[in-house]
PDB file of C-alpha atoms in Angstrom:
ATOM      1  CA  GLY A  98     -66.257  94.663 -41.652  1.00  0.00           C
ATOM      2  CA  GLU A  99     -66.234  91.171 -43.317  1.00  0.00           C
ATOM      3  CA  ASP A 100     -68.651  89.117 -41.087  1.00  0.00           C
ATOM      4  CA  VAL A 101     -72.136  87.759 -41.318  1.00  0.00           C
ATOM      5  CA  GLU A 102     -73.091  87.953 -37.803  1.00  0.00           C
ATOM      6  CA  GLN A 103     -75.610  85.693 -35.579  1.00  0.00           C
ATOM      7  CA  SER A 104     -76.336  85.353 -32.099  1.00  0.00           C
ATOM      8  CA  LEU A 105     -74.546  82.332 -30.813  1.00  0.00           C
ATOM      9  CA  PHE A 106     -77.113  80.652 -28.450  1.00  0.00           C
ATOM     10  CA  LEU A 107     -81.246  80.315 -28.519  1.00  0.00           C
ATOM     11  CA  SER A 108     -83.264  78.386 -26.097  1.00  0.00           C
ATOM     12  CA  VAL A 109     -86.986  78.148 -26.581  1.00  0.00           C
ATOM     13  CA  ARG A 110     -89.804  75.982 -24.702  1.00  0.00           C
ATOM     14  CA  GLU A 111     -91.474  73.656 -27.201  1.00  0.00           C
ATOM     15  CA  GLY A 112     -94.185  74.807 -29.160  1.00  0.00           C
ATOM     16  CA  ASP A 113     -93.011  78.373 -28.897  1.00  0.00           C
ATOM     17  CA  SER A 114     -91.921  80.347 -31.889  1.00  0.00           C
ATOM     18  CA  SER A 115     -87.971  80.726 -32.486  1.00  0.00           C
ATOM     19  CA  VAL A 116     -86.731  83.706 -34.016  1.00  0.00           C
ATOM     20  CA  ILE A 117     -83.110  83.585 -35.047  1.00  0.00           C
ATOM     21  CA  ASN A 118     -81.193  87.182 -36.136  1.00  0.00           C
ATOM     22  CA  CYS A 119     -78.957  87.378 -38.431  1.00  0.00           C
ATOM     23  CA  THR A 120     -76.603  90.285 -40.336  1.00  0.00           C
ATOM     24  CA  TYR A 121     -74.555  90.472 -43.186  1.00  0.00           C
ATOM     25  CA  THR A 122     -72.726  92.893 -44.718  1.00  0.00           C
ATOM     26  CA  ASP A 123     -72.714  93.217 -48.706  1.00  0.00           C
ATOM     27  CA  SER A 124     -74.728  95.565 -49.932  1.00  0.00           C
ATOM     28  CA  SER A 125     -74.940  93.491 -52.999  1.00  0.00           C
ATOM     29  CA  SER A 126     -75.773  89.870 -51.825  1.00  0.00           C
ATOM     30  CA  THR A 127     -78.033  88.006 -54.517  1.00  0.00           C
ATOM     31  CA  TYR A 128     -79.237  84.959 -52.102  1.00  0.00           C
ATOM     32  CA  LEU A 129     -79.266  84.938 -48.699  1.00  0.00           C
ATOM     33  CA  TYR A 130     -79.479  81.292 -47.159  1.00  0.00           C
ATOM     34  CA  TRP A 131     -80.421  79.387 -43.942  1.00  0.00           C
ATOM     35  CA  TYR A 132     -79.039  76.025 -43.532  1.00  0.00           C
ATOM     36  CA  LYS A 133     -79.373  73.813 -40.509  1.00  0.00           C
ATOM     37  CA  GLN A 134     -77.311  71.645 -39.054  1.00  0.00           C
ATOM     38  CA  GLU A 135     -77.198  68.520 -36.807  1.00  0.00           C
ATOM     39  CA  PRO A 136     -74.779  66.906 -34.366  1.00  0.00           C
ATOM     40  CA  GLY A 137     -71.744  65.344 -36.574  1.00  0.00           C
ATOM     41  CA  ALA A 138     -73.673  65.991 -39.698  1.00  0.00           C
ATOM     42  CA  GLY A 139     -73.338  68.638 -42.820  1.00  0.00           C
ATOM     43  CA  LEU A 140     -75.372  71.275 -43.647  1.00  0.00           C
ATOM     44  CA  GLN A 141     -78.801  71.396 -44.903  1.00  0.00           C
ATOM     45  CA  LEU A 142     -80.740  74.011 -46.579  1.00  0.00           C
ATOM     46  CA  LEU A 143     -83.550  75.165 -45.302  1.00  0.00           C
ATOM     47  CA  THR A 144     -84.982  77.803 -47.360  1.00  0.00           C
ATOM     48  CA  TYR A 145     -83.081  80.732 -48.973  1.00  0.00           C
ATOM     49  CA  ILE A 146     -84.728  84.307 -50.079  1.00  0.00           C
ATOM     50  CA  PHE A 147     -83.682  86.522 -53.383  1.00  0.00           C
ATOM     51  CA  SER A 148     -82.245  89.701 -52.377  1.00  0.00           C
ATOM     52  CA  ASN A 149     -84.827  91.882 -54.025  1.00  0.00           C
ATOM     53  CA  MET A 150     -87.296  89.948 -51.438  1.00  0.00           C
ATOM     54  CA  ASP A 151     -88.872  90.861 -48.144  1.00  0.00           C
ATOM     55  CA  MET A 152     -90.645  87.766 -46.794  1.00  0.00           C
ATOM     56  CA  LYS A 153     -91.154  84.337 -47.972  1.00  0.00           C
ATOM     57  CA  GLN A 154     -93.136  81.982 -46.444  1.00  0.00           C
ATOM     58  CA  ASP A 155     -92.038  77.702 -46.483  1.00  0.00           C
ATOM     59  CA  GLN A 156     -94.442  75.705 -43.677  1.00  0.00           C
ATOM     60  CA  ARG A 157     -93.401  76.461 -40.390  1.00  0.00           C
ATOM     61  CA  LEU A 158     -90.605  78.635 -41.663  1.00  0.00           C
ATOM     62  CA  THR A 159     -90.497  82.524 -42.381  1.00  0.00           C
ATOM     63  CA  VAL A 160     -87.642  84.445 -43.377  1.00  0.00           C
ATOM     64  CA  LEU A 161     -87.482  88.214 -42.996  1.00  0.00           C
ATOM     65  CA  LEU A 162     -85.496  90.620 -45.160  1.00  0.00           C
ATOM     66  CA  ASN A 163     -84.405  94.077 -44.250  1.00  0.00           C
ATOM     67  CA  LYS A 164     -82.144  95.022 -46.939  1.00  0.00           C
ATOM     68  CA  LYS A 165     -82.015  98.330 -45.689  1.00  0.00           C
ATOM     69  CA  ASP A 166     -80.204  97.596 -42.389  1.00  0.00           C
ATOM     70  CA  LYS A 167     -78.728  94.272 -43.904  1.00  0.00           C
ATOM     71  CA  HIS A 168     -80.949  92.045 -41.130  1.00  0.00           C
ATOM     72  CA  LEU A 169     -82.169  88.629 -42.282  1.00  0.00           C
ATOM     73  CA  SER A 170     -84.070  86.428 -39.982  1.00  0.00           C
ATOM     74  CA  LEU A 171     -85.502  82.839 -39.300  1.00  0.00           C
ATOM     75  CA  ARG A 172     -88.972  82.089 -37.604  1.00  0.00           C
ATOM     76  CA  ILE A 173     -90.051  78.981 -36.641  1.00  0.00           C
ATOM     77  CA  ALA A 174     -93.265  78.243 -35.731  1.00  0.00           C
ATOM     78  CA  ASP A 175     -94.407  75.792 -33.191  1.00  0.00           C
ATOM     79  CA  THR A 176     -90.474  74.453 -32.820  1.00  0.00           C
ATOM     80  CA  GLN A 177     -90.159  71.159 -31.806  1.00  0.00           C
ATOM     81  CA  THR A 178     -87.980  68.718 -30.257  1.00  0.00           C
ATOM     82  CA  GLY A 179     -86.438  68.134 -34.142  1.00  0.00           C
ATOM     83  CA  ASP A 180     -85.422  71.612 -34.552  1.00  0.00           C
ATOM     84  CA  SER A 181     -82.875  71.854 -32.040  1.00  0.00           C
ATOM     85  CA  ALA A 182     -79.914  72.214 -34.123  1.00  0.00           C
ATOM     86  CA  ILE A 183     -77.449  74.863 -35.013  1.00  0.00           C
ATOM     87  CA  TYR A 184     -78.636  77.355 -38.032  1.00  0.00           C
ATOM     88  CA  PHE A 185     -76.211  79.035 -40.358  1.00  0.00           C
ATOM     89  CA  CYS A 186     -76.955  81.985 -42.018  1.00  0.00           C
ATOM     90  CA  ALA A 187     -74.794  82.459 -45.194  1.00  0.00           C
ATOM     91  CA  GLU A 188     -74.950  85.730 -47.849  1.00  0.00           C
ATOM     92  CA  ARG A 189     -73.918  85.095 -51.316  1.00  0.00           C
ATOM     93  CA  ARG A 190     -71.811  88.097 -52.209  1.00  0.00           C
ATOM     94  CA  GLY A 191     -72.411  89.654 -55.716  1.00  0.00           C
ATOM     95  CA  ARG A 192     -69.006  90.514 -55.957  1.00  0.00           C
ATOM     96  CA  ASP A 193     -67.873  87.443 -55.955  1.00  0.00           C
ATOM     97  CA  ASP A 194     -70.283  84.482 -55.901  1.00  0.00           C
ATOM     98  CA  LYS A 195     -68.909  82.901 -52.785  1.00  0.00           C
ATOM     99  CA  ILE A 196     -71.225  81.928 -50.248  1.00  0.00           C
ATOM    100  CA  ILE A 197     -69.831  83.255 -46.184  1.00  0.00           C
ATOM    101  CA  PHE A 198     -71.061  82.137 -43.379  1.00  0.00           C
ATOM    102  CA  GLY A 199     -72.285  82.941 -40.035  1.00  0.00           C
ATOM    103  CA  LYS A 200     -70.600  81.521 -36.650  1.00  0.00           C
ATOM    104  CA  GLY A 201     -74.140  79.484 -36.738  1.00  0.00           C
ATOM    105  CA  THR A 202     -76.920  80.141 -33.536  1.00  0.00           C
ATOM    106  CA  ARG A 203     -77.150  76.749 -31.135  1.00  0.00           C
ATOM    107  CA  LEU A 204     -81.273  76.256 -30.966  1.00  0.00           C
ATOM    108  CA  HIS A 205     -81.748  74.582 -27.822  1.00  0.00           C
ATOM    109  CA  ILE A 206     -85.389  73.922 -27.288  1.00  0.00           C
ATOM    110  CA  LEU A 207     -86.420  73.559 -23.241  1.00  0.00           C
ATOM    111  CA  PRO A 208     -89.503  71.029 -22.711  1.00  0.00           C
TER     112      PRO A 208
ATOM    113  CA  GLY B  12     -83.315  68.177 -53.344  1.00  0.00           C
ATOM    114  CA  ALA B  13     -80.250  68.141 -55.529  1.00  0.00           C
ATOM    115  CA  VAL B  14     -77.899  65.580 -53.325  1.00  0.00           C
ATOM    116  CA  VAL B  15     -74.050  66.047 -52.368  1.00  0.00           C
ATOM    117  CA  SER B  16     -72.575  63.336 -51.872  1.00  0.00           C
ATOM    118  CA  GLN B  17     -68.624  63.205 -49.629  1.00  0.00           C
ATOM    119  CA  HIS B  18     -66.583  59.919 -49.268  1.00  0.00           C
ATOM    120  CA  PRO B  19     -65.487  59.257 -46.729  1.00  0.00           C
ATOM    121  CA  SER B  20     -67.625  60.095 -44.238  1.00  0.00           C
ATOM    122  CA  TRP B  21     -64.608  59.812 -42.076  1.00  0.00           C
ATOM    123  CA  VAL B  22     -61.296  59.082 -42.055  1.00  0.00           C
ATOM    124  CA  ILE B  23     -58.218  58.778 -39.703  1.00  0.00           C
ATOM    125  CA  CYS B  24     -54.758  58.678 -40.405  1.00  0.00           C
ATOM    126  CA  LYS B  25     -51.134  58.547 -39.400  1.00  0.00           C
ATOM    127  CA  SER B  26     -49.180  62.302 -39.776  1.00  0.00           C
ATOM    128  CA  GLY B  27     -47.349  62.438 -42.912  1.00  0.00           C
ATOM    129  CA  THR B  28     -49.490  60.807 -44.908  1.00  0.00           C
ATOM    130  CA  SER B  29     -51.840  62.001 -47.715  1.00  0.00           C
ATOM    131  CA  VAL B  30     -55.574  61.612 -47.429  1.00  0.00           C
ATOM    132  CA  LYS B  31     -58.271  62.287 -50.647  1.00  0.00           C
ATOM    133  CA  ILE B  32     -61.707  62.998 -50.243  1.00  0.00           C
ATOM    134  CA  GLU B  33     -64.541  62.516 -52.601  1.00  0.00           C
ATOM    135  CA  CYS B  34     -67.383  65.142 -53.673  1.00  0.00           C
ATOM    136  CA  ARG B  35     -69.730  64.205 -55.904  1.00  0.00           C
ATOM    137  CA  SER B  36     -72.901  65.685 -57.161  1.00  0.00           C
ATOM    138  CA  LEU B  37     -74.958  62.565 -57.840  1.00  0.00           C
ATOM    139  CA  ASP B  38     -78.047  63.849 -59.508  1.00  0.00           C
ATOM    140  CA  PHE B  39     -76.940  67.207 -61.254  1.00  0.00           C
ATOM    141  CA  GLN B  40     -73.642  68.905 -62.813  1.00  0.00           C
ATOM    142  CA  ALA B  41     -71.670  72.171 -61.024  1.00  0.00           C
ATOM    143  CA  THR B  42     -69.452  73.451 -63.099  1.00  0.00           C
ATOM    144  CA  THR B  43     -68.228  74.965 -59.729  1.00  0.00           C
ATOM    145  CA  MET B  44     -67.775  73.281 -55.900  1.00  0.00           C
ATOM    146  CA  PHE B  45     -66.703  74.790 -52.878  1.00  0.00           C
ATOM    147  CA  TRP B  46     -64.744  73.846 -49.878  1.00  0.00           C
ATOM    148  CA  TYR B  47     -65.383  74.621 -46.564  1.00  0.00           C
ATOM    149  CA  ARG B  48     -63.711  73.642 -43.690  1.00  0.00           C
ATOM    150  CA  GLN B  49     -64.791  73.196 -39.806  1.00  0.00           C
ATOM    151  CA  PHE B  50     -63.350  73.874 -36.581  1.00  0.00           C
ATOM    152  CA  PRO B  51     -65.284  72.650 -33.847  1.00  0.00           C
ATOM    153  CA  LYS B  52     -68.048  74.977 -32.689  1.00  0.00           C
ATOM    154  CA  GLN B  53     -66.909  77.629 -35.135  1.00  0.00           C
ATOM    155  CA  SER B  54     -68.164  78.753 -38.948  1.00  0.00           C
ATOM    156  CA  LEU B  55     -67.424  77.280 -41.558  1.00  0.00           C
ATOM    157  CA  MET B  56     -64.311  78.249 -43.761  1.00  0.00           C
ATOM    158  CA  LEU B  57     -64.143  79.030 -47.612  1.00  0.00           C
ATOM    159  CA  MET B  58     -61.146  77.344 -48.478  1.00  0.00           C
ATOM    160  CA  ALA B  59     -61.150  77.228 -52.163  1.00  0.00           C
ATOM    161  CA  THR B  60     -63.250  77.470 -55.140  1.00  0.00           C
ATOM    162  CA  SER B  61     -63.095  74.456 -57.271  1.00  0.00           C
ATOM    163  CA  ASN B  62     -63.698  75.112 -61.551  1.00  0.00           C
ATOM    164  CA  GLU B  63     -64.599  72.221 -63.417  1.00  0.00           C
ATOM    165  CA  GLY B  64     -61.010  71.975 -66.348  1.00  0.00           C
ATOM    166  CA  SER B  65     -59.117  74.487 -64.180  1.00  0.00           C
ATOM    167  CA  LYS B  66     -57.363  75.649 -61.576  1.00  0.00           C
ATOM    168  CA  ALA B  67     -58.644  76.019 -58.188  1.00  0.00           C
ATOM    169  CA  THR B  68     -58.728  79.161 -56.349  1.00  0.00           C
ATOM    170  CA  TYR B  69     -57.708  79.355 -53.049  1.00  0.00           C
ATOM    171  CA  GLU B  70     -59.099  81.657 -50.006  1.00  0.00           C
ATOM    172  CA  GLN B  71     -56.194  83.740 -48.043  1.00  0.00           C
ATOM    173  CA  GLY B  72     -54.137  81.729 -45.841  1.00  0.00           C
ATOM    174  CA  VAL B  73     -54.986  78.370 -47.460  1.00  0.00           C
ATOM    175  CA  GLU B  74     -51.946  76.671 -48.920  1.00  0.00           C
ATOM    176  CA  LYS B  75     -52.808  75.538 -52.620  1.00  0.00           C
ATOM    177  CA  ASP B  76     -50.207  72.977 -52.440  1.00  0.00           C
ATOM    178  CA  LYS B  77     -51.143  71.603 -49.193  1.00  0.00           C
ATOM    179  CA  PHE B  78     -54.871  71.209 -50.242  1.00  0.00           C
ATOM    180  CA  LEU B  79     -54.807  70.243 -53.851  1.00  0.00           C
ATOM    181  CA  ILE B  80     -58.031  70.180 -55.680  1.00  0.00           C
ATOM    182  CA  ASN B  81     -58.768  68.841 -58.776  1.00  0.00           C
ATOM    183  CA  HIS B  82     -62.349  69.112 -60.483  1.00  0.00           C
ATOM    184  CA  ALA B  83     -62.383  66.490 -63.184  1.00  0.00           C
ATOM    185  CA  SER B  84     -65.582  66.667 -64.191  1.00  0.00           C
ATOM    186  CA  LEU B  85     -68.765  68.505 -63.513  1.00  0.00           C
ATOM    187  CA  THR B  86     -69.968  65.808 -61.036  1.00  0.00           C
ATOM    188  CA  LEU B  87     -66.283  65.326 -59.010  1.00  0.00           C
ATOM    189  CA  SER B  88     -64.280  67.735 -57.395  1.00  0.00           C
ATOM    190  CA  THR B  89     -61.286  65.640 -54.641  1.00  0.00           C
ATOM    191  CA  LEU B  90     -59.394  67.635 -51.971  1.00  0.00           C
ATOM    192  CA  THR B  91     -55.963  65.689 -50.787  1.00  0.00           C
ATOM    193  CA  VAL B  92     -54.520  66.976 -48.064  1.00  0.00           C
ATOM    194  CA  THR B  93     -50.742  66.589 -48.431  1.00  0.00           C
ATOM    195  CA  SER B  94     -48.530  64.907 -45.340  1.00  0.00           C
ATOM    196  CA  ALA B  95     -51.368  65.522 -43.435  1.00  0.00           C
ATOM    197  CA  HIS B  96     -50.666  66.852 -39.706  1.00  0.00           C
ATOM    198  CA  PRO B  97     -52.546  66.867 -36.466  1.00  0.00           C
ATOM    199  CA  GLU B  98     -54.136  70.539 -37.023  1.00  0.00           C
ATOM    200  CA  ASP B  99     -55.120  69.222 -40.155  1.00  0.00           C
ATOM    201  CA  SER B 100     -57.952  67.510 -38.345  1.00  0.00           C
ATOM    202  CA  SER B 101     -60.990  69.212 -39.258  1.00  0.00           C
ATOM    203  CA  PHE B 102     -64.700  68.696 -40.673  1.00  0.00           C
ATOM    204  CA  TYR B 103     -64.358  69.356 -44.443  1.00  0.00           C
ATOM    205  CA  ILE B 104     -67.560  69.871 -46.113  1.00  0.00           C
ATOM    206  CA  CYS B 105     -68.018  70.548 -49.942  1.00  0.00           C
ATOM    207  CA  SER B 106     -70.888  72.203 -51.885  1.00  0.00           C
ATOM    208  CA  ALA B 107     -71.936  72.566 -55.284  1.00  0.00           C
ATOM    209  CA  SER B 108     -75.049  74.706 -56.951  1.00  0.00           C
ATOM    210  CA  PRO B 109     -76.896  72.791 -59.496  1.00  0.00           C
ATOM    211  CA  LEU B 110     -76.339  74.726 -63.963  1.00  0.00           C
ATOM    212  CA  TRP B 111     -79.716  74.845 -63.222  1.00  0.00           C
ATOM    213  CA  SER B 112     -80.307  76.753 -60.142  1.00  0.00           C
ATOM    214  CA  LYS B 113     -78.238  79.535 -62.117  1.00  0.00           C
ATOM    215  CA  ASN B 114     -76.388  79.933 -58.679  1.00  0.00           C
ATOM    216  CA  THR B 115     -79.661  79.843 -55.946  1.00  0.00           C
ATOM    217  CA  GLU B 116     -79.571  77.297 -54.396  1.00  0.00           C
ATOM    218  CA  ALA B 117     -76.416  75.722 -52.574  1.00  0.00           C
ATOM    219  CA  PHE B 118     -76.197  72.068 -51.446  1.00  0.00           C
ATOM    220  CA  PHE B 119     -74.172  70.451 -49.220  1.00  0.00           C
ATOM    221  CA  GLY B 120     -72.435  67.457 -48.611  1.00  0.00           C
ATOM    222  CA  GLN B 121     -72.947  65.441 -45.706  1.00  0.00           C
ATOM    223  CA  GLY B 122     -68.993  66.205 -44.368  1.00  0.00           C
ATOM    224  CA  THR B 123     -65.466  64.401 -43.929  1.00  0.00           C
ATOM    225  CA  ARG B 124     -64.070  64.119 -40.664  1.00  0.00           C
ATOM    226  CA  LEU B 125     -60.425  64.134 -40.890  1.00  0.00           C
ATOM    227  CA  THR B 126     -58.237  63.078 -37.436  1.00  0.00           C
ATOM    228  CA  VAL B 127     -54.380  62.758 -38.019  1.00  0.00           C
ATOM    229  CA  VAL B 128     -52.760  60.796 -35.048  1.00  0.00           C
TER     230      VAL B 128
END
């Protein structure tokens, strides 16, 4: 199919790690992105990974890419209340350079 | 990071009128900008690709005569919703990739919430 798939909800206790998973479709995708959207706001680019990389770490964020399975994950260490948002996975398709988004995962932080 | 600014942030208009939304890259140039639409609790749907100096490329199912796109310069693209109807009410977001990033990074505006009454 043409869709980027993500689970819709994730609940995590404050201080624990959050792992948000995503599967994409285009084996020729060049870049894969994670965006954060807070209520009523636009998208904030959190991080991205080039398709020939396996992992990228940026402070509390770790991105893992399994190109064979077309699986991408975002790990947020020491999850805080400010991390509560919707997280979108997106791929930049190689064939037409368009960015296609998943439906977003709503991260809920439990006290 | 690079900044993309959309204006207005929100707009309420009467059914049948037209609304123009601006997307500006404030500190970089972009030959290509993208326009997305987001319905409540749904993902972003790509509407069209805006190319500086040429006609926009519309996604299947998007009416080009209804959603007019003009990309007059390397820092400005506009989306005009013509003869707006209540079903056009939505959150519209634009994005742009800086020339220097060679399309590695895409930055988004803060979005425009359109309500048609």
